[in-house]
mmCIF file of C-alpha atoms in Angstrom:
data_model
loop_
_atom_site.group_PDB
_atom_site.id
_atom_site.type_symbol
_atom_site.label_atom_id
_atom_site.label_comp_id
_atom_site.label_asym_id
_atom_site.label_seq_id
_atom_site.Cartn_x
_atom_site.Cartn_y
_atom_site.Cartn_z
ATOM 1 C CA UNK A 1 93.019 126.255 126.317
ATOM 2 C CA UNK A 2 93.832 125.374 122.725
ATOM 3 C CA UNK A 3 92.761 121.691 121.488
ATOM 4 C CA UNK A 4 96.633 120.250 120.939
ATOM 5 C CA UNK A 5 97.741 118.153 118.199
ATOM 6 C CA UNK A 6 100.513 116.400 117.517
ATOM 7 C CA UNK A 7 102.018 115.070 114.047
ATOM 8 C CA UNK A 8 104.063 112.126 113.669
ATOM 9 C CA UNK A 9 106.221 111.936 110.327
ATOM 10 C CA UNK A 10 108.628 110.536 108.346
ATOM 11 C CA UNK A 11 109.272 112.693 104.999
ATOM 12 C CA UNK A 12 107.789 115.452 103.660
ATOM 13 C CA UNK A 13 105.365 116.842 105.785
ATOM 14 C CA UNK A 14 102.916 117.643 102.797
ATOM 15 C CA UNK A 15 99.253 117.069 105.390
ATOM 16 C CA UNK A 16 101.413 118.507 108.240
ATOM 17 C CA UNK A 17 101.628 121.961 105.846
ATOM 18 C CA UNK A 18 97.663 121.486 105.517
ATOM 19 C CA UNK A 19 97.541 121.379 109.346
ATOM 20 C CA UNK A 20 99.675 124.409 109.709
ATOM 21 C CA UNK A 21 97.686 126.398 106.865
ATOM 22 C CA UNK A 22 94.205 125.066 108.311
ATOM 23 C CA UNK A 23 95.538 126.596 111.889
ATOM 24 C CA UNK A 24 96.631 130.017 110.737
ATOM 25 C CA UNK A 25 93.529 130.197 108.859
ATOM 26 C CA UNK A 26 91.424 129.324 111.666
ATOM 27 C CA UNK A 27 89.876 126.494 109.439
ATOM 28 C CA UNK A 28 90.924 124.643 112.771
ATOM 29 C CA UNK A 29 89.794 126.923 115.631
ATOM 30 C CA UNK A 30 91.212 127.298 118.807
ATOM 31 C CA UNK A 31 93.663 124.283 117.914
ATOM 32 C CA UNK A 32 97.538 124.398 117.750
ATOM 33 C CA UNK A 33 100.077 122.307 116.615
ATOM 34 C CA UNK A 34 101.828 121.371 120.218
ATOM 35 C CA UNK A 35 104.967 119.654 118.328
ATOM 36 C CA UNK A 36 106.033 117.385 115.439
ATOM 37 C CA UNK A 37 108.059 114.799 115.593
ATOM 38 C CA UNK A 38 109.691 112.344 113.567
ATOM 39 C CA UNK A 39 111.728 109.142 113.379
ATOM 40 C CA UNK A 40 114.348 110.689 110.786
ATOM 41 C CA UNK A 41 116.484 113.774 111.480
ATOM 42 C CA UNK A 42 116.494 114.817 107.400
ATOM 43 C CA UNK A 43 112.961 114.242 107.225
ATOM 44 C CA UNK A 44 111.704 118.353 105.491
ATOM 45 C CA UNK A 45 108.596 117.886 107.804
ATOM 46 C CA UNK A 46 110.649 119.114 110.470
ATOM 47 C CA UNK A 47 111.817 121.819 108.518
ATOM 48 C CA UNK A 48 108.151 123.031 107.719
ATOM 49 C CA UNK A 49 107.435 122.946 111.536
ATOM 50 C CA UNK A 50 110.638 124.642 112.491
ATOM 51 C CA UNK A 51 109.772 127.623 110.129
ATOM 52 C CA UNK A 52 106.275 127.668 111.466
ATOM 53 C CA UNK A 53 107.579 128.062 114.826
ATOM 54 C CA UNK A 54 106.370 124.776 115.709
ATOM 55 C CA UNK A 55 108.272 122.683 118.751
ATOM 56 C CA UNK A 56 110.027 119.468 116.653
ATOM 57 C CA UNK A 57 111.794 116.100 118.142
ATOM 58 C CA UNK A 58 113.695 113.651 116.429
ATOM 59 C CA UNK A 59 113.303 109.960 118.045
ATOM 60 C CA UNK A 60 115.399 107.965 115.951
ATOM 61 C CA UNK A 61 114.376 104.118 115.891
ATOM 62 C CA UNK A 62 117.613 102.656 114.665
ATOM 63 C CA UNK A 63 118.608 104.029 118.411
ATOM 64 C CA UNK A 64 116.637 101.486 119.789
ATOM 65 C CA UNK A 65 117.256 97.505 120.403
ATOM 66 C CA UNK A 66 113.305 96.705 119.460
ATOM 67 C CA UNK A 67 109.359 98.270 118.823
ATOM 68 C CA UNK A 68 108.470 98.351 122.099
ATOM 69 C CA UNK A 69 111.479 100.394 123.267
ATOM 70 C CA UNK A 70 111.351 102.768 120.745
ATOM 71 C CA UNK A 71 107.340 103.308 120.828
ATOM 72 C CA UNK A 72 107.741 103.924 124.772
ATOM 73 C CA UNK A 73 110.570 106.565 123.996
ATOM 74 C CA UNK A 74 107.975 107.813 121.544
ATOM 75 C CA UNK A 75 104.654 107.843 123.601
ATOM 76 C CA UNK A 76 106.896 109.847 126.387
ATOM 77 C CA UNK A 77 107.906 112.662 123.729
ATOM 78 C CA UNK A 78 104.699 112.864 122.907
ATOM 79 C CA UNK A 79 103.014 113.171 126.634
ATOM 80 C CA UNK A 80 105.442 115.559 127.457
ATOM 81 C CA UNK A 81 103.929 117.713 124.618
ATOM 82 C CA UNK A 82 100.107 116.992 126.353
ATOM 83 C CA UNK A 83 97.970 115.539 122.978
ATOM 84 C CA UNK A 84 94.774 115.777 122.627
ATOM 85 C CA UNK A 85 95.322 114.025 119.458
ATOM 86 C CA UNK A 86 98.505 112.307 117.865
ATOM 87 C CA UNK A 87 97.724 112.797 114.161
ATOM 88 C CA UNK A 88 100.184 110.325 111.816
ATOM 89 C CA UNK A 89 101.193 112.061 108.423
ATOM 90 C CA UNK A 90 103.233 109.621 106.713
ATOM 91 C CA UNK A 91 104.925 108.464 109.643
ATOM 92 C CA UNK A 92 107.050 105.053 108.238
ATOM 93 C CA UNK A 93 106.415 102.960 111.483
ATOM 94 C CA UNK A 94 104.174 99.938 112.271
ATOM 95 C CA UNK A 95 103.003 100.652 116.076
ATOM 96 C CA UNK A 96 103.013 98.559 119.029
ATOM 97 C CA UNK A 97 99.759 97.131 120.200
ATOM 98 C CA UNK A 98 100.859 98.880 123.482
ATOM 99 C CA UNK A 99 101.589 102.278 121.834
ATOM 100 C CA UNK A 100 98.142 101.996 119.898
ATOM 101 C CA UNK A 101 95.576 101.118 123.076
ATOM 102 C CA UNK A 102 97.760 104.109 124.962
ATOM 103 C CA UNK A 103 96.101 106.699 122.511
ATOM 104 C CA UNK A 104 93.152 104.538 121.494
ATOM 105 C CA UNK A 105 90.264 107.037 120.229
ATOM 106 C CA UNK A 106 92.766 109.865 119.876
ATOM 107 C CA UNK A 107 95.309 108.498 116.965
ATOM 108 C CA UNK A 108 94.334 108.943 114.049
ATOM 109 C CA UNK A 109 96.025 108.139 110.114
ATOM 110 C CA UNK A 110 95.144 109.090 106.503
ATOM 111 C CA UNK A 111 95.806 106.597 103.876
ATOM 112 C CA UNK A 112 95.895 106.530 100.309
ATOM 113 C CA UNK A 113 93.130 103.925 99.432
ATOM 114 C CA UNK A 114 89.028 103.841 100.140
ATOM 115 C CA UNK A 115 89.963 101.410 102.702
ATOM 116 C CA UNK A 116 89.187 98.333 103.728
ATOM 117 C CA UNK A 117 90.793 98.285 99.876
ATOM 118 C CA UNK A 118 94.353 97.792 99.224
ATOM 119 C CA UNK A 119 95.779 98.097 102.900
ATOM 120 C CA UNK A 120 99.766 98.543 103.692
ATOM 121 C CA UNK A 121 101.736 99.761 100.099
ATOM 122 C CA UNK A 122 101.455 100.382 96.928
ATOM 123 C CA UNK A 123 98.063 101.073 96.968
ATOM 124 C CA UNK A 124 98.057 103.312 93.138
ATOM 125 C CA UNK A 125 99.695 100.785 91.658
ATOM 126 C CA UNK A 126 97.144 97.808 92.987
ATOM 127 C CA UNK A 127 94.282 100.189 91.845
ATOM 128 C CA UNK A 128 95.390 100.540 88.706
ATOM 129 C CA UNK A 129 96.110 96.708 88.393
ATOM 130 C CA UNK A 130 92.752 95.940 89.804
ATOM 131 C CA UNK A 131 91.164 97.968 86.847
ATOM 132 C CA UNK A 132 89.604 100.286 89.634
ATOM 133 C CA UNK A 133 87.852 103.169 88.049
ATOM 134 C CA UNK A 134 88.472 105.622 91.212
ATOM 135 C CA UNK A 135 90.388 105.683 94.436
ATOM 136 C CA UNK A 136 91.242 107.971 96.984
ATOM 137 C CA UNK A 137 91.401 108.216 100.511
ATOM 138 C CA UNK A 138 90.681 107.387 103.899
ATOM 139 C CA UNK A 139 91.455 109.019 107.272
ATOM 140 C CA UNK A 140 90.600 106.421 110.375
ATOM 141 C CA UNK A 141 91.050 105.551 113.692
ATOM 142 C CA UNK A 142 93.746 103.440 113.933
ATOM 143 C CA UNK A 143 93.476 100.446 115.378
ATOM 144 C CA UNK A 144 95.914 97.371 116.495
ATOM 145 C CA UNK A 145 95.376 96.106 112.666
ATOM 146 C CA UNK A 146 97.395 97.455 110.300
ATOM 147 C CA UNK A 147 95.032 100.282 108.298
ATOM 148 C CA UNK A 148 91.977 98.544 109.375
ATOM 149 C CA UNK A 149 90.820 101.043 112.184
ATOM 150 C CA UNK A 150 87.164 102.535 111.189
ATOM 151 C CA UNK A 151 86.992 105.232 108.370
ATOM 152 C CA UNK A 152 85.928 108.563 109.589
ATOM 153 C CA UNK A 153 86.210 110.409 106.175
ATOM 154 C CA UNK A 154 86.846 109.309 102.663
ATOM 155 C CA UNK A 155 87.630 111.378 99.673
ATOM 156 C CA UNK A 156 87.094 109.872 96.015
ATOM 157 C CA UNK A 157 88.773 110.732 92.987
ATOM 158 C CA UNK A 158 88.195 108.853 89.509
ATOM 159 C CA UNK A 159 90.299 106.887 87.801
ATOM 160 C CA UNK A 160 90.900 108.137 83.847
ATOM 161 C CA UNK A 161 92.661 106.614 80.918
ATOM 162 C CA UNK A 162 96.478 107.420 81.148
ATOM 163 C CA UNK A 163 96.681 107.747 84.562
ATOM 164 C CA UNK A 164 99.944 106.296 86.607
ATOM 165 C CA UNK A 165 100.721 105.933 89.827
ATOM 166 C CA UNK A 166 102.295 109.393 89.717
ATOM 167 C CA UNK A 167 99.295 111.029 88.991
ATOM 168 C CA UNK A 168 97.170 109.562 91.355
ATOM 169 C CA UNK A 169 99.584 109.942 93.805
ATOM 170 C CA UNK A 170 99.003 113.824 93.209
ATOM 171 C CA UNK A 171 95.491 114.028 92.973
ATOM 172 C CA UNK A 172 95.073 111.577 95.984
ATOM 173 C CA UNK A 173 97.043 113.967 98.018
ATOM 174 C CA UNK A 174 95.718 117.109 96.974
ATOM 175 C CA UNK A 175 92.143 115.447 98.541
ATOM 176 C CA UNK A 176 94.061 114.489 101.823
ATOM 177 C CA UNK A 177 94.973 118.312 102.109
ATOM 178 C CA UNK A 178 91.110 118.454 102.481
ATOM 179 C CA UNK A 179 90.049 115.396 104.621
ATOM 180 C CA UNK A 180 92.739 114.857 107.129
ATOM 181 C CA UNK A 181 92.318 118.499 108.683
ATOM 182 C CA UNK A 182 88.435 118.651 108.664
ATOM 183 C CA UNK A 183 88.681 115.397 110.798
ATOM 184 C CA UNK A 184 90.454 116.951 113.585
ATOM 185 C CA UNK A 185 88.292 119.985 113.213
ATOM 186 C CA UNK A 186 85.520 117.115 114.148
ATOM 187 C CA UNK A 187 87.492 115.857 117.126
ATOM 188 C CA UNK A 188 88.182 118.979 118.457
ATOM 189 C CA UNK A 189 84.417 120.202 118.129
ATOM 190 C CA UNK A 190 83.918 117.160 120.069
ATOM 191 C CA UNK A 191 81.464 115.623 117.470
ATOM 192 C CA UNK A 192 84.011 112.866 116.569
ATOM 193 C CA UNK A 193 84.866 109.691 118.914
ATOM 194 C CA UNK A 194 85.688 105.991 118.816
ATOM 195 C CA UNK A 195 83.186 103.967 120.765
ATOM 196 C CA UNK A 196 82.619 100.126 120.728
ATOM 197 C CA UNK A 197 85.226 100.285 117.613
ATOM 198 C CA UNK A 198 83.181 102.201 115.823
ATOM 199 C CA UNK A 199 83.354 105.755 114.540
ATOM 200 C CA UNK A 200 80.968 108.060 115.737
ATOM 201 C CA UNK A 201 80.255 111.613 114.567
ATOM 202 C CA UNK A 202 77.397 113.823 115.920
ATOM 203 C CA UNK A 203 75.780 110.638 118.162
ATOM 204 C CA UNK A 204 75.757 108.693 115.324
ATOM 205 C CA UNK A 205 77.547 105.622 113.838
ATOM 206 C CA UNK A 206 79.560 106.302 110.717
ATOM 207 C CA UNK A 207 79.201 103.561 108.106
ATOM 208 C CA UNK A 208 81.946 101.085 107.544
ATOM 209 C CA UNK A 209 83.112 103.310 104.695
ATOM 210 C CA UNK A 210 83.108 106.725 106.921
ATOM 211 C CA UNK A 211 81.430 110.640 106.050
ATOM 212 C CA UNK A 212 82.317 110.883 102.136
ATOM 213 C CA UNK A 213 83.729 113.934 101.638
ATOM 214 C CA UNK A 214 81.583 116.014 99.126
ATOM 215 C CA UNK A 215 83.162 119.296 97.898
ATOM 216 C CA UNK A 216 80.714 122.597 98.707
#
């Protein structure tokens, strides 16, 4: 049986692309993309899975009178689709402590900082303020606190003279095209879990900062 993921997304779909190219390339063996779903109808992501032939759902949360309802609605869609592993790829929603202990060690996010720094928004921008001379980012477990779930894998990039937020933004994501898919490779090799809140890959403890990535 296939190792099945599911992507959650709001926009674009840029990573879920780099799932769908890592599949079809066998990058990811003997996984498959089981469905994608988002939380708005226009969001392209759901175009990109559609023309992959992938299984889509729409759940939208204005629908719904609070969180909770709409992350139970959500975590329903998502059994019904029988995840392995719910990746999130730029999906807009803050999550439920209730949604996030239902698929605790099997939810996973990338994010465009080397977390712990610059949590939630904005993070190019605070880099830049900061003086920072490189970023990235950071795919982790996540956790009931907002982006603070242990790292698993970080990418760096550096930071030069001239750069804005718009192109960081693009170098950032061309590393996430990287990152986010080996990391489910990991999980679905079984080498990757979450035990005693920390990240462990081949038996051992990841440091607080995760793998960094290093290009062959």
């Amino acid at each position: 049986m296939p190792y099945k993921l599911v992507i959650l997304l709001s926009g674009g779909g840029s990573n879920l692309q780099a799932f769908i190219d890592a599949c079809e390339s066998k990058a990811l063996p003997d996984t498959e993309i089981s469905a994608v779903i988002s939380n708005k109808a226009d969001a392209f992501g759901l175009i990109r899975a559609q023309q992959a032939g992938i299984a889509t759902a729409c759940i939208d949360h204005k629908e719904f009178a609070n969180r909770e309802d709409f992350d139970s609605a959500l975590k329903n869609k998502i059994d019904e689709f029988g995840a392995d592993l719910v990746v999130l790829a730029g999906f807009m929603r803050i999550l439920t402590p209730g949604f996030v202990r239902h698929y605790l060690g099997r939810l996973i996010n990338i994010h465009p900082s080397l977390l712990p720094k610059y949590p939630g928004l904005h993070t190019h921008q605070r880099a830049l303020d900061a003086g920072d001379t490189e970023t990235g980012a950071t795919v982790h477990f996540v956790t009931e606190e907002l982006d603070g779930g242990p790292p698993i894998i970080q990418a760096k990039i550096p930071i030069f003279d001239g750069d804005n937020t718009a192109t960081l933004a693009e170098r950032v994501l061309s590393k996430e095209h990287t990152i986010y898919p080996l990391a489910a490779q990991w999980f679905a090799e079984g080498r990757l879990s979450l035990q005693n809140s920390k990240a462990v890959l081949d038996d051992k403890n990841l440091p607080e900062s995760g793998v960094l990535f290093q290009p062959n």
